[in-house]
């Protein structure tokens, strides 16, 4: 990726791919690389550690997931006891967390070795993927603007049972792709808003598309005016930086009659709240992450070709900042969305739904089997579900279930919230077709109901990641700062997507 004149590269993780090897037990010369050995909470301690359970317990190590205890050896590499938890319950998620604990414990080591050969209960392919994701994502840092960045992982060796080597390698390939997607989304969301504007993101997308087999179209202000994208233009009205709509296309080789999935992402490069100015608090200081939805889509789609995705995927990234100025959209102004729906703006800080409405309409104008949107949309969703669970809504239960299944597979938790249409009347406007806000309560539901107005009955799901996009402190394989939540979920969803078959009116939780 080419740096700007400032020397700033917004996506350093894209080209920084570590070497990952899988070797059979007994074939390894570890050199000076620290070696992690999995230790469960019960059962025999692997002989490779050279200590018994009493000795580990004396050092406070029980084998719980999240624990890692380094055992220095004079003249040799460190051995690290890595907690694997209850051996009867260990799964891919637990192994990912265990690998993350190992990587964090060895926070300055560039070369790491993790032994999987004594592990039971986790399929080798799953183990390879989870181990790579845990190590690489736990050691992620966005330090491109620092004089002395922390050393990254440059080489990882996984030790497998001889019969499992190929299956673990298959998992490693997928794990590298998933880890790169999450790291790329983190890079974008962590980038300072003055250095990563909507226009600059268009350039990044064009380069990533060229690298990864995507076609990319970038629409400037004049093109958006011609398209009638009044939502995106209205939010951009107070900014000195032009808006951009970035359209991405991935098409698999071969049969053209494949499932078609469209992804729509909120790309607010910085959200001051506009005329409805946010308080100058810690949350306001994180508002560079308000383009995390768009970042997740771009990151996921950049890896589709590498993983031979069999589904046709289109992405819309709706990008602008939301700033207060003499030209900014005022409360009481009416915007006309693509397709003609008029929206009374009663809160300029409810801007994400405005920019996405244009894209949802555009998505329905092309052949599509389902639409999924993703956005850091409402503080209400954060209040309801906390910072570790995203909300999911939808008009088609089969599609919502596909999203939920993908979320479970990648350990990016979601919880389905109701499309409570009894609240739709709270967004009625005296002067327009709809207001962009409802009452004081049920704000996450209001936002979903607003978006549903623009999908024309197409099977649709909405991910509200306002809580999960940002971490106050590091946790397992999730860093402090922007988490990249959604990139792995959307990548997994696209790889497994199938045409919805359920009745769009049958989504559970409708009230």
mmCIF file of C-alpha atoms in Angstrom, residues 199-458:
data_model
loop_
_atom_site.group_PDB
_atom_site.id
_atom_site.type_symbol
_atom_site.label_atom_id
_atom_site.label_comp_id
_atom_site.label_asym_id
_atom_site.label_seq_id
_atom_site.Cartn_x
_atom_site.Cartn_y
_atom_site.Cartn_z
ATOM 1 C CA UNK A 199 -11.640 10.579 -0.450
ATOM 2 C CA UNK A 200 -8.525 8.852 0.875
ATOM 3 C CA UNK A 201 -10.542 5.747 1.749
ATOM 4 C CA UNK A 202 -11.673 5.661 -1.872
ATOM 5 C CA UNK A 203 -8.034 5.494 -2.923
ATOM 6 C CA UNK A 204 -7.276 2.782 -0.377
ATOM 7 C CA UNK A 205 -10.261 0.761 -1.621
ATOM 8 C CA UNK A 206 -9.125 1.104 -5.219
ATOM 9 C CA UNK A 207 -5.656 -0.215 -4.370
ATOM 10 C CA UNK A 208 -6.982 -3.035 -2.199
ATOM 11 C CA UNK A 209 -9.402 -3.963 -4.967
ATOM 12 C CA UNK A 210 -6.572 -4.179 -7.478
ATOM 13 C CA UNK A 211 -4.618 -6.370 -5.067
ATOM 14 C CA UNK A 212 -7.505 -8.692 -4.254
ATOM 15 C CA UNK A 213 -9.590 -9.113 -7.392
ATOM 16 C CA UNK A 214 -12.406 -6.679 -6.626
ATOM 17 C CA UNK A 215 -13.875 -4.153 -9.024
ATOM 18 C CA UNK A 216 -14.131 -0.753 -7.342
ATOM 19 C CA UNK A 217 -16.168 2.317 -8.297
ATOM 20 C CA UNK A 218 -15.784 5.536 -6.329
ATOM 21 C CA UNK A 219 -18.567 8.131 -6.603
ATOM 22 C CA UNK A 220 -17.736 11.784 -5.856
ATOM 23 C CA UNK A 221 -20.113 14.589 -4.887
ATOM 24 C CA UNK A 222 -21.263 15.307 -8.443
ATOM 25 C CA UNK A 223 -22.003 11.640 -9.060
ATOM 26 C CA UNK A 224 -23.921 11.421 -5.781
ATOM 27 C CA UNK A 225 -25.998 14.443 -6.746
ATOM 28 C CA UNK A 226 -26.823 12.758 -10.049
ATOM 29 C CA UNK A 227 -27.818 9.575 -8.202
ATOM 30 C CA UNK A 228 -30.042 11.517 -5.816
ATOM 31 C CA UNK A 229 -28.242 10.319 -2.670
ATOM 32 C CA UNK A 230 -29.719 13.005 -0.451
ATOM 33 C CA UNK A 231 -28.948 11.199 2.781
ATOM 34 C CA UNK A 232 -25.194 11.041 2.229
ATOM 35 C CA UNK A 233 -25.111 14.560 0.786
ATOM 36 C CA UNK A 234 -27.155 15.933 3.675
ATOM 37 C CA UNK A 235 -24.825 14.501 6.313
ATOM 38 C CA UNK A 236 -21.832 15.828 4.379
ATOM 39 C CA UNK A 237 -23.280 19.353 4.117
ATOM 40 C CA UNK A 238 -21.256 20.717 7.045
ATOM 41 C CA UNK A 239 -17.910 19.310 5.938
ATOM 42 C CA UNK A 240 -14.997 20.729 3.973
ATOM 43 C CA UNK A 241 -14.183 17.185 2.799
ATOM 44 C CA UNK A 242 -16.200 15.670 -0.036
ATOM 45 C CA UNK A 243 -18.276 12.517 0.524
ATOM 46 C CA UNK A 244 -17.621 9.279 -1.289
ATOM 47 C CA UNK A 245 -19.710 6.256 -2.060
ATOM 48 C CA UNK A 246 -17.447 3.287 -2.681
ATOM 49 C CA UNK A 247 -18.984 0.352 -4.527
ATOM 50 C CA UNK A 248 -17.153 -2.965 -4.420
ATOM 51 C CA UNK A 249 -17.917 -6.044 -6.515
ATOM 52 C CA UNK A 250 -16.679 -9.592 -6.173
ATOM 53 C CA UNK A 251 -17.709 -12.239 -8.690
ATOM 54 C CA UNK A 252 -16.598 -15.872 -8.429
ATOM 55 C CA UNK A 253 -15.243 -17.675 -11.430
ATOM 56 C CA UNK A 254 -17.523 -20.040 -13.338
ATOM 57 C CA UNK A 255 -21.304 -20.384 -13.052
ATOM 58 C CA UNK A 256 -22.966 -16.932 -13.112
ATOM 59 C CA UNK A 257 -26.076 -18.304 -11.362
ATOM 60 C CA UNK A 258 -24.720 -18.037 -7.841
ATOM 61 C CA UNK A 259 -26.243 -16.554 -4.684
ATOM 62 C CA UNK A 260 -25.989 -12.765 -4.533
ATOM 63 C CA UNK A 261 -25.298 -10.944 -1.281
ATOM 64 C CA UNK A 262 -25.066 -7.167 -0.843
ATOM 65 C CA UNK A 263 -23.349 -5.548 2.140
ATOM 66 C CA UNK A 264 -23.998 -1.930 3.177
ATOM 67 C CA UNK A 265 -21.659 -0.167 5.594
ATOM 68 C CA UNK A 266 -21.784 3.058 7.551
ATOM 69 C CA UNK A 267 -18.619 5.003 6.816
ATOM 70 C CA UNK A 268 -18.731 8.096 8.997
ATOM 71 C CA UNK A 269 -15.046 8.957 9.028
ATOM 72 C CA UNK A 270 -15.523 11.164 12.093
ATOM 73 C CA UNK A 271 -18.763 11.889 13.889
ATOM 74 C CA UNK A 272 -18.928 15.149 15.806
ATOM 75 C CA UNK A 273 -22.711 14.852 15.911
ATOM 76 C CA UNK A 274 -23.112 17.690 13.432
ATOM 77 C CA UNK A 275 -25.369 20.469 14.706
ATOM 78 C CA UNK A 276 -26.420 18.018 17.445
ATOM 79 C CA UNK A 277 -22.873 18.230 18.784
ATOM 80 C CA UNK A 278 -21.694 15.379 20.995
ATOM 81 C CA UNK A 279 -20.341 16.142 24.489
ATOM 82 C CA UNK A 280 -16.570 16.571 24.620
ATOM 83 C CA UNK A 281 -16.054 13.325 26.511
ATOM 84 C CA UNK A 282 -14.168 10.074 26.095
ATOM 85 C CA UNK A 283 -16.793 8.663 23.721
ATOM 86 C CA UNK A 284 -16.469 11.667 21.411
ATOM 87 C CA UNK A 285 -12.731 11.012 21.249
ATOM 88 C CA UNK A 286 -13.386 7.555 19.763
ATOM 89 C CA UNK A 287 -15.544 8.786 16.899
ATOM 90 C CA UNK A 288 -12.935 8.009 14.261
ATOM 91 C CA UNK A 289 -14.303 4.469 14.663
ATOM 92 C CA UNK A 290 -17.704 5.472 13.281
ATOM 93 C CA UNK A 291 -16.666 4.016 9.939
ATOM 94 C CA UNK A 292 -16.112 0.552 11.442
ATOM 95 C CA UNK A 293 -19.013 -0.914 9.457
ATOM 96 C CA UNK A 294 -17.539 0.232 6.145
ATOM 97 C CA UNK A 295 -14.102 -0.942 7.293
ATOM 98 C CA UNK A 296 -15.454 -4.403 8.098
ATOM 99 C CA UNK A 297 -16.997 -4.761 4.640
ATOM 100 C CA UNK A 298 -13.889 -3.611 2.784
ATOM 101 C CA UNK A 299 -11.713 -5.905 4.876
ATOM 102 C CA UNK A 300 -13.968 -8.931 4.449
ATOM 103 C CA UNK A 301 -14.332 -8.459 0.708
ATOM 104 C CA UNK A 302 -10.569 -8.073 0.256
ATOM 105 C CA UNK A 303 -10.168 -11.741 1.260
ATOM 106 C CA UNK A 304 -13.017 -13.296 -0.775
ATOM 107 C CA UNK A 305 -10.891 -14.150 -3.816
ATOM 108 C CA UNK A 306 -8.130 -15.651 -1.681
ATOM 109 C CA UNK A 307 -10.645 -18.040 -0.095
ATOM 110 C CA UNK A 308 -12.443 -18.854 -3.375
ATOM 111 C CA UNK A 309 -15.805 -17.538 -2.148
ATOM 112 C CA UNK A 310 -18.597 -19.128 -4.249
ATOM 113 C CA UNK A 311 -21.020 -16.223 -3.698
ATOM 114 C CA UNK A 312 -21.324 -12.953 -5.634
ATOM 115 C CA UNK A 313 -20.882 -10.087 -3.173
ATOM 116 C CA UNK A 314 -21.472 -6.362 -3.660
ATOM 117 C CA UNK A 315 -20.476 -3.777 -1.069
ATOM 118 C CA UNK A 316 -21.564 -0.180 -0.568
ATOM 119 C CA UNK A 317 -19.425 1.998 1.701
ATOM 120 C CA UNK A 318 -21.180 5.295 2.499
ATOM 121 C CA UNK A 319 -18.428 7.659 3.552
ATOM 122 C CA UNK A 320 -18.306 11.198 4.931
ATOM 123 C CA UNK A 321 -17.579 12.949 8.175
ATOM 124 C CA UNK A 322 -20.392 14.623 10.131
ATOM 125 C CA UNK A 323 -19.362 18.139 11.075
ATOM 126 C CA UNK A 324 -21.021 21.337 12.374
ATOM 127 C CA UNK A 325 -20.642 24.486 10.306
ATOM 128 C CA UNK A 326 -22.692 27.243 8.765
ATOM 129 C CA UNK A 327 -23.630 24.937 5.903
ATOM 130 C CA UNK A 328 -24.490 21.886 8.018
ATOM 131 C CA UNK A 329 -27.908 20.251 7.864
ATOM 132 C CA UNK A 330 -30.164 21.860 10.456
ATOM 133 C CA UNK A 331 -32.737 20.274 12.712
ATOM 134 C CA UNK A 332 -36.032 20.448 10.887
ATOM 135 C CA UNK A 333 -34.428 20.201 7.446
ATOM 136 C CA UNK A 334 -35.895 17.598 5.079
ATOM 137 C CA UNK A 335 -33.632 15.359 3.012
ATOM 138 C CA UNK A 336 -34.706 13.327 -0.026
ATOM 139 C CA UNK A 337 -33.243 9.831 -0.090
ATOM 140 C CA UNK A 338 -32.478 7.976 -3.324
ATOM 141 C CA UNK A 339 -35.880 6.826 -4.610
ATOM 142 C CA UNK A 340 -37.802 9.831 -3.304
ATOM 143 C CA UNK A 341 -38.515 9.134 0.369
ATOM 144 C CA UNK A 342 -38.334 12.359 2.373
ATOM 145 C CA UNK A 343 -36.813 12.424 5.858
ATOM 146 C CA UNK A 344 -37.207 15.134 8.481
ATOM 147 C CA UNK A 345 -33.947 15.496 10.403
ATOM 148 C CA UNK A 346 -34.753 15.910 14.091
ATOM 149 C CA UNK A 347 -31.308 14.875 15.309
ATOM 150 C CA UNK A 348 -28.162 15.463 13.261
ATOM 151 C CA UNK A 349 -26.356 12.846 15.337
ATOM 152 C CA UNK A 350 -28.641 10.136 13.929
ATOM 153 C CA UNK A 351 -26.742 10.372 10.661
ATOM 154 C CA UNK A 352 -25.652 6.805 9.990
ATOM 155 C CA UNK A 353 -29.119 5.666 9.002
ATOM 156 C CA UNK A 354 -29.348 8.581 6.559
ATOM 157 C CA UNK A 355 -26.223 7.651 4.612
ATOM 158 C CA UNK A 356 -27.118 3.952 4.590
ATOM 159 C CA UNK A 357 -30.666 4.580 3.359
ATOM 160 C CA UNK A 358 -29.327 5.716 -0.027
ATOM 161 C CA UNK A 359 -27.267 2.545 -0.353
ATOM 162 C CA UNK A 360 -30.115 0.255 0.700
ATOM 163 C CA UNK A 361 -32.255 1.677 -2.084
ATOM 164 C CA UNK A 362 -29.431 1.281 -4.594
ATOM 165 C CA UNK A 363 -28.962 -2.316 -3.456
ATOM 166 C CA UNK A 364 -32.602 -3.148 -4.213
ATOM 167 C CA UNK A 365 -32.274 -1.760 -7.741
ATOM 168 C CA UNK A 366 -30.004 -4.646 -8.762
ATOM 169 C CA UNK A 367 -30.671 -8.389 -8.627
ATOM 170 C CA UNK A 368 -29.926 -9.449 -5.061
ATOM 171 C CA UNK A 369 -30.921 -12.342 -2.816
ATOM 172 C CA UNK A 370 -30.242 -10.642 0.508
ATOM 173 C CA UNK A 371 -28.874 -7.454 2.044
ATOM 174 C CA UNK A 372 -26.895 -7.183 5.270
ATOM 175 C CA UNK A 373 -25.940 -3.807 6.684
ATOM 176 C CA UNK A 374 -23.450 -3.114 9.451
ATOM 177 C CA UNK A 375 -23.025 0.072 11.434
ATOM 178 C CA UNK A 376 -21.891 1.625 14.688
ATOM 179 C CA UNK A 377 -25.421 2.915 14.858
ATOM 180 C CA UNK A 378 -26.890 3.444 18.335
ATOM 181 C CA UNK A 379 -25.676 3.979 21.858
ATOM 182 C CA UNK A 380 -28.927 2.294 22.855
ATOM 183 C CA UNK A 381 -27.624 -1.024 21.525
ATOM 184 C CA UNK A 382 -24.479 -0.597 23.607
ATOM 185 C CA UNK A 383 -26.621 0.106 26.672
ATOM 186 C CA UNK A 384 -28.776 -2.956 26.020
ATOM 187 C CA UNK A 385 -26.105 -5.530 25.149
ATOM 188 C CA UNK A 386 -22.849 -4.104 26.468
ATOM 189 C CA UNK A 387 -19.526 -3.901 24.712
ATOM 190 C CA UNK A 388 -19.114 -7.579 23.846
ATOM 191 C CA UNK A 389 -22.353 -8.393 21.988
ATOM 192 C CA UNK A 390 -23.722 -6.772 18.829
ATOM 193 C CA UNK A 391 -27.407 -6.452 18.022
ATOM 194 C CA UNK A 392 -28.951 -8.082 14.965
ATOM 195 C CA UNK A 393 -32.346 -7.287 13.480
ATOM 196 C CA UNK A 394 -33.994 -8.448 10.273
ATOM 197 C CA UNK A 395 -37.105 -9.062 8.236
ATOM 198 C CA UNK A 396 -36.195 -12.648 7.300
ATOM 199 C CA UNK A 397 -35.504 -15.202 10.015
ATOM 200 C CA UNK A 398 -33.558 -17.494 7.716
ATOM 201 C CA UNK A 399 -31.120 -14.684 6.895
ATOM 202 C CA UNK A 400 -30.867 -13.587 10.528
ATOM 203 C CA UNK A 401 -30.077 -17.194 11.447
ATOM 204 C CA UNK A 402 -27.275 -17.259 8.866
ATOM 205 C CA UNK A 403 -25.800 -14.121 10.453
ATOM 206 C CA UNK A 404 -26.125 -15.620 13.918
ATOM 207 C CA UNK A 405 -24.473 -18.864 12.797
ATOM 208 C CA UNK A 406 -21.529 -16.971 11.279
ATOM 209 C CA UNK A 407 -21.202 -14.925 14.466
ATOM 210 C CA UNK A 408 -21.040 -18.113 16.529
ATOM 211 C CA UNK A 409 -18.428 -19.695 14.252
ATOM 212 C CA UNK A 410 -16.044 -16.736 14.545
ATOM 213 C CA UNK A 411 -16.837 -15.847 18.190
ATOM 214 C CA UNK A 412 -18.164 -12.377 17.385
ATOM 215 C CA UNK A 413 -21.359 -12.635 19.451
ATOM 216 C CA UNK A 414 -24.676 -11.177 18.330
ATOM 217 C CA UNK A 415 -28.120 -11.146 19.929
ATOM 218 C CA UNK A 416 -31.357 -10.834 17.984
ATOM 219 C CA UNK A 417 -33.520 -7.855 18.911
ATOM 220 C CA UNK A 418 -37.149 -7.429 17.813
ATOM 221 C CA UNK A 419 -38.464 -5.582 14.785
ATOM 222 C CA UNK A 420 -41.191 -4.049 16.945
ATOM 223 C CA UNK A 421 -43.403 -2.345 14.391
ATOM 224 C CA UNK A 422 -45.653 -0.969 17.091
ATOM 225 C CA UNK A 423 -42.972 1.718 17.523
ATOM 226 C CA UNK A 424 -42.941 2.759 13.861
ATOM 227 C CA UNK A 425 -45.508 5.500 14.490
ATOM 228 C CA UNK A 426 -43.056 7.289 16.757
ATOM 229 C CA UNK A 427 -41.113 8.264 13.627
ATOM 230 C CA UNK A 428 -44.083 9.757 11.788
ATOM 231 C CA UNK A 429 -43.413 13.298 10.586
ATOM 232 C CA UNK A 430 -45.823 16.169 9.972
ATOM 233 C CA UNK A 431 -43.778 17.463 7.031
ATOM 234 C CA UNK A 432 -42.018 14.415 5.532
ATOM 235 C CA UNK A 433 -42.483 10.704 5.001
ATOM 236 C CA UNK A 434 -40.515 9.815 8.145
ATOM 237 C CA UNK A 435 -38.325 11.335 10.866
ATOM 238 C CA UNK A 436 -34.802 10.097 11.463
ATOM 239 C CA UNK A 437 -35.468 9.514 15.171
ATOM 240 C CA UNK A 438 -38.276 8.152 17.321
ATOM 241 C CA UNK A 439 -38.957 8.707 21.000
ATOM 242 C CA UNK A 440 -36.582 8.616 23.962
ATOM 243 C CA UNK A 441 -36.793 4.829 24.336
ATOM 244 C CA UNK A 442 -36.181 1.854 21.995
ATOM 245 C CA UNK A 443 -33.684 3.835 19.933
ATOM 246 C CA UNK A 444 -31.940 0.762 18.502
ATOM 247 C CA UNK A 445 -35.318 -0.560 17.335
ATOM 248 C CA UNK A 446 -36.244 2.812 15.832
ATOM 249 C CA UNK A 447 -33.004 2.763 13.830
ATOM 250 C CA UNK A 448 -33.734 -0.715 12.495
ATOM 251 C CA UNK A 449 -37.299 0.235 11.610
ATOM 252 C CA UNK A 450 -35.999 3.285 9.750
ATOM 253 C CA UNK A 451 -33.584 1.200 7.689
ATOM 254 C CA UNK A 452 -36.267 -1.362 6.895
ATOM 255 C CA UNK A 453 -38.210 1.381 5.088
ATOM 256 C CA UNK A 454 -35.630 1.291 2.294
ATOM 257 C CA UNK A 455 -35.162 -2.429 1.540
ATOM 258 C CA UNK A 456 -38.402 -2.894 -0.426
ATOM 259 C CA UNK A 457 -39.150 -6.250 1.187
ATOM 260 C CA UNK A 458 -35.808 -7.779 0.199
#
